[in-house]
Amino acid sequence: MQLVVARIGRAHGIKGEVTVEVRTDEPELRLGPGAVLATEPSSVGPLTIATGRVHSGRLLLRFEGVADRTAAEALRNTLLIAEVDPEEVPEDPEEFYDHQLIDLDVVTRAGTEVGRISEVSHLPYQDLLVVQRPDGSEVLIPFVSEIVPEIDLEEQRAVIDPPPGLLDDSQAEIASSREDS
């Protein structure tokens, strides 16, 4: 099974290094020197990591055969994809691979059916579960423990405890209101 583990950003310096937007909780395992990664677009790869280091809080990688800034800049926005055994699971029981979450049924704590996870959207500050509702609409569920307290892979379901207004706009609580003077 293939998993996106990073996206290449802009070139850094003149020796072929690039910044990387990490999309894995295991960068030391997936993005270490010697790792061979498939790419999207596939015409760019595969790429073999020559070196890696952290600079000012960002991961910098250099790939074999990429020796200068021009070659590094040509890789910008390329997705790096690792081959992962489908039976492999993260070490932390509170972490999940996207493929484990896709197609899970989503229900509230009260047992009300919400829909099925169709996608996991990775945003800079948190992940979102994209849930396809039975009526064909979508709802975005923040993937945080307060809202998604339980993932049961054996039962193939995610239990959510949605705040008012997340699933139904008519239940939204208004935090403040302005009165006309």
Short mmCIF file of C-alpha atoms in Angstrom, two decimals:
data_model
loop_
_atom_site.label_atom_id
_atom_site.label_comp_id
_atom_site.label_asym_id
_atom_site.label_seq_id
_atom_site.Cartn_x
_atom_site.Cartn_y
_atom_site.Cartn_z
CA MET A 1 0.00 0.00 0.00
CA GLN A 2 1.26 3.48 -0.81
CA LEU A 3 1.12 6.37 1.66
CA VAL A 4 1.96 10.03 1.03
CA VAL A 5 4.66 10.87 3.57
CA ALA A 6 5.71 14.37 2.46
CA ARG A 7 5.38 17.17 -0.07
CA ILE A 8 8.47 18.87 -1.43
CA GLY A 9 8.57 22.63 -0.90
CA ARG A 10 11.00 25.18 -2.24
CA ALA A 11 14.72 24.81 -2.77
CA HIS A 12 17.02 25.70 0.13
CA GLY A 13 20.50 26.98 -0.66
CA ILE A 14 22.48 26.13 -3.77
CA LYS A 15 23.45 22.50 -3.18
CA GLY A 16 20.15 20.79 -4.04
CA GLU A 17 18.41 20.72 -0.68
CA VAL A 18 14.63 21.17 -0.47
CA THR A 19 12.23 21.99 2.33
CA VAL A 20 9.71 19.27 3.05
CA GLU A 21 6.16 19.42 4.42
CA VAL A 22 6.07 16.22 6.49
CA ARG A 23 2.83 14.21 6.30
CA THR A 24 3.79 11.28 8.50
CA ASP A 25 4.07 10.83 12.24
CA GLU A 26 7.15 8.68 11.62
CA PRO A 27 9.55 10.90 9.62
CA GLU A 28 12.64 9.20 11.06
CA LEU A 29 11.37 5.87 9.68
CA ARG A 30 10.01 7.06 6.31
CA LEU A 31 12.33 9.96 5.42
CA GLY A 32 15.78 8.77 6.48
CA PRO A 33 18.90 8.64 4.27
CA GLY A 34 18.72 5.76 1.83
CA ALA A 35 14.91 5.69 1.68
CA VAL A 36 13.62 5.25 -1.86
CA LEU A 37 10.29 6.98 -2.44
CA ALA A 38 7.84 6.93 -5.30
CA THR A 39 6.56 10.31 -6.45
CA GLU A 40 3.46 12.03 -7.76
CA PRO A 41 3.89 12.93 -10.55
CA SER A 42 5.53 9.56 -11.14
CA SER A 43 7.76 10.93 -13.92
CA VAL A 44 9.89 12.72 -11.29
CA GLY A 45 10.84 9.62 -9.33
CA PRO A 46 11.64 7.42 -7.71
CA LEU A 47 13.80 9.58 -5.47
CA THR A 48 16.45 8.30 -3.05
CA ILE A 49 17.16 10.42 0.02
CA ALA A 50 20.88 11.24 0.28
CA THR A 51 20.80 13.41 3.41
CA GLY A 52 18.35 14.97 5.80
CA ARG A 53 18.59 17.56 8.53
CA VAL A 54 16.43 19.96 10.51
CA HIS A 55 17.05 23.68 10.01
CA SER A 56 14.98 26.33 11.84
CA GLY A 57 12.30 23.78 12.61
CA ARG A 58 11.93 22.56 8.99
CA LEU A 59 13.09 19.27 7.54
CA LEU A 60 15.54 19.67 4.68
CA LEU A 61 16.28 16.77 2.33
CA ARG A 62 18.76 16.28 -0.47
CA PHE A 63 18.17 13.56 -3.04
CA GLU A 64 20.69 11.53 -5.00
CA GLY A 65 21.22 13.08 -8.44
CA VAL A 66 19.88 16.50 -7.37
CA ALA A 67 23.02 18.61 -7.11
CA ASP A 68 21.94 22.23 -7.49
CA ARG A 69 19.22 24.73 -6.77
CA THR A 70 17.71 24.51 -10.27
CA ALA A 71 17.24 20.74 -10.03
CA ALA A 72 15.85 21.11 -6.49
CA GLU A 73 13.38 23.81 -7.54
CA ALA A 74 12.10 21.50 -10.32
CA LEU A 75 10.90 19.09 -7.59
CA ARG A 76 8.66 21.66 -5.91
CA ASN A 77 5.15 20.39 -4.99
CA THR A 78 6.08 16.77 -5.72
CA LEU A 79 4.47 14.27 -3.33
CA LEU A 80 6.74 11.65 -1.76
CA ILE A 81 5.13 8.23 -1.42
CA ALA A 82 6.32 5.32 0.72
CA GLU A 83 5.38 1.69 0.20
CA VAL A 84 3.87 0.34 3.44
CA ASP A 85 2.68 -3.15 4.36
CA PRO A 86 -1.16 -2.90 4.61
CA GLU A 87 -1.04 -4.90 7.86
CA GLU A 88 1.42 -2.45 9.46
CA VAL A 89 -0.03 -0.19 12.14
CA PRO A 90 1.51 2.82 13.90
CA GLU A 91 3.26 2.15 17.21
CA ASP A 92 1.02 4.60 19.10
CA PRO A 93 -2.49 3.14 19.55
CA GLU A 94 -3.94 6.66 19.21
CA GLU A 95 -2.50 7.09 15.69
CA PHE A 96 -3.97 5.76 12.46
CA TYR A 97 -2.98 5.61 8.82
CA ASP A 98 -5.43 7.24 6.42
CA HIS A 99 -6.26 3.89 4.77
CA GLN A 100 -7.40 2.54 8.16
CA LEU A 101 -9.93 5.36 8.52
CA ILE A 102 -11.35 5.46 4.99
CA ASP A 103 -14.77 3.73 4.78
CA LEU A 104 -15.31 3.56 8.55
CA ASP A 105 -18.94 4.12 9.54
CA VAL A 106 -19.40 7.25 11.65
CA VAL A 107 -21.94 7.24 14.48
CA THR A 108 -22.65 9.53 17.41
CA ARG A 109 -22.29 8.31 21.00
CA ALA A 110 -26.08 7.92 21.02
CA GLY A 111 -25.81 5.55 18.04
CA THR A 112 -27.17 7.92 15.38
CA GLU A 113 -25.72 7.15 11.94
CA VAL A 114 -23.80 10.11 10.50
CA GLY A 115 -22.21 8.60 7.39
CA ARG A 116 -18.95 7.09 6.17
CA ILE A 117 -15.41 8.53 6.10
CA SER A 118 -14.49 9.20 2.47
CA GLU A 119 -11.24 11.12 2.96
CA VAL A 120 -8.81 12.43 5.56
CA SER A 121 -7.80 16.03 4.90
CA HIS A 122 -4.45 17.08 6.38
CA LEU A 123 -4.43 20.78 7.18
CA PRO A 124 -1.58 22.69 8.80
CA TYR A 125 -3.12 22.81 12.29
CA GLN A 126 -5.34 19.72 12.42
CA ASP A 127 -6.71 16.87 10.36
CA LEU A 128 -10.32 16.68 9.21
CA LEU A 129 -12.40 13.60 8.52
CA VAL A 130 -14.50 14.12 5.39
CA VAL A 131 -17.73 12.20 6.03
CA GLN A 132 -20.14 11.34 3.21
CA ARG A 133 -23.68 11.51 4.62
CA PRO A 134 -26.46 9.17 3.46
CA ASP A 135 -28.16 12.07 1.62
CA GLY A 136 -24.98 12.64 -0.43
CA SER A 137 -23.83 15.76 1.43
CA GLU A 138 -20.49 15.99 3.22
CA VAL A 139 -19.63 17.06 6.74
CA LEU A 140 -16.13 17.90 7.98
CA ILE A 141 -15.28 16.49 11.40
CA PRO A 142 -12.18 17.82 13.21
CA PHE A 143 -10.08 14.74 14.01
CA VAL A 144 -9.41 15.58 17.66
CA SER A 145 -10.04 13.34 20.66
CA GLU A 146 -12.71 15.63 22.13
CA ILE A 147 -14.89 15.19 19.02
CA VAL A 148 -13.74 11.72 17.88
CA PRO A 149 -13.23 9.88 21.17
CA GLU A 150 -13.25 6.36 19.71
CA ILE A 151 -11.94 4.60 16.60
CA ASP A 152 -12.87 0.91 16.56
CA LEU A 153 -11.10 -0.79 13.66
CA GLU A 154 -12.56 -4.22 14.49
CA GLU A 155 -16.11 -2.86 14.31
CA GLN A 156 -15.15 -0.57 11.40
CA ARG A 157 -16.60 2.55 13.02
CA ALA A 158 -15.70 5.93 14.39
CA VAL A 159 -17.70 7.27 17.32
CA ILE A 160 -18.09 11.03 17.50
CA ASP A 161 -19.32 13.43 20.16
CA PRO A 162 -20.16 16.46 17.99
CA PRO A 163 -20.55 19.91 19.53
CA PRO A 164 -23.88 21.66 18.82
CA GLY A 165 -24.06 22.84 15.22
CA LEU A 166 -21.38 20.54 13.77
CA LEU A 167 -23.89 18.19 12.17
CA ASP A 168 -26.97 20.42 12.10
CA ASP A 169 -26.75 24.20 11.63
CA SER A 170 -30.09 24.67 13.37
CA GLN A 171 -28.52 23.43 16.63
CA ALA A 172 -25.62 25.87 16.53
CA GLU A 173 -25.11 27.95 19.64
CA ILE A 174 -24.55 31.65 19.11
CA ALA A 175 -21.62 32.78 21.23
CA SER A 176 -22.61 36.45 21.23
CA SER A 177 -25.05 38.73 19.53
CA ARG A 178 -25.19 42.40 18.80
CA GLU A 179 -28.21 44.36 19.87
CA ASP A 180 -29.43 47.26 17.78
CA SER A 181 -29.00 50.55 19.61
#
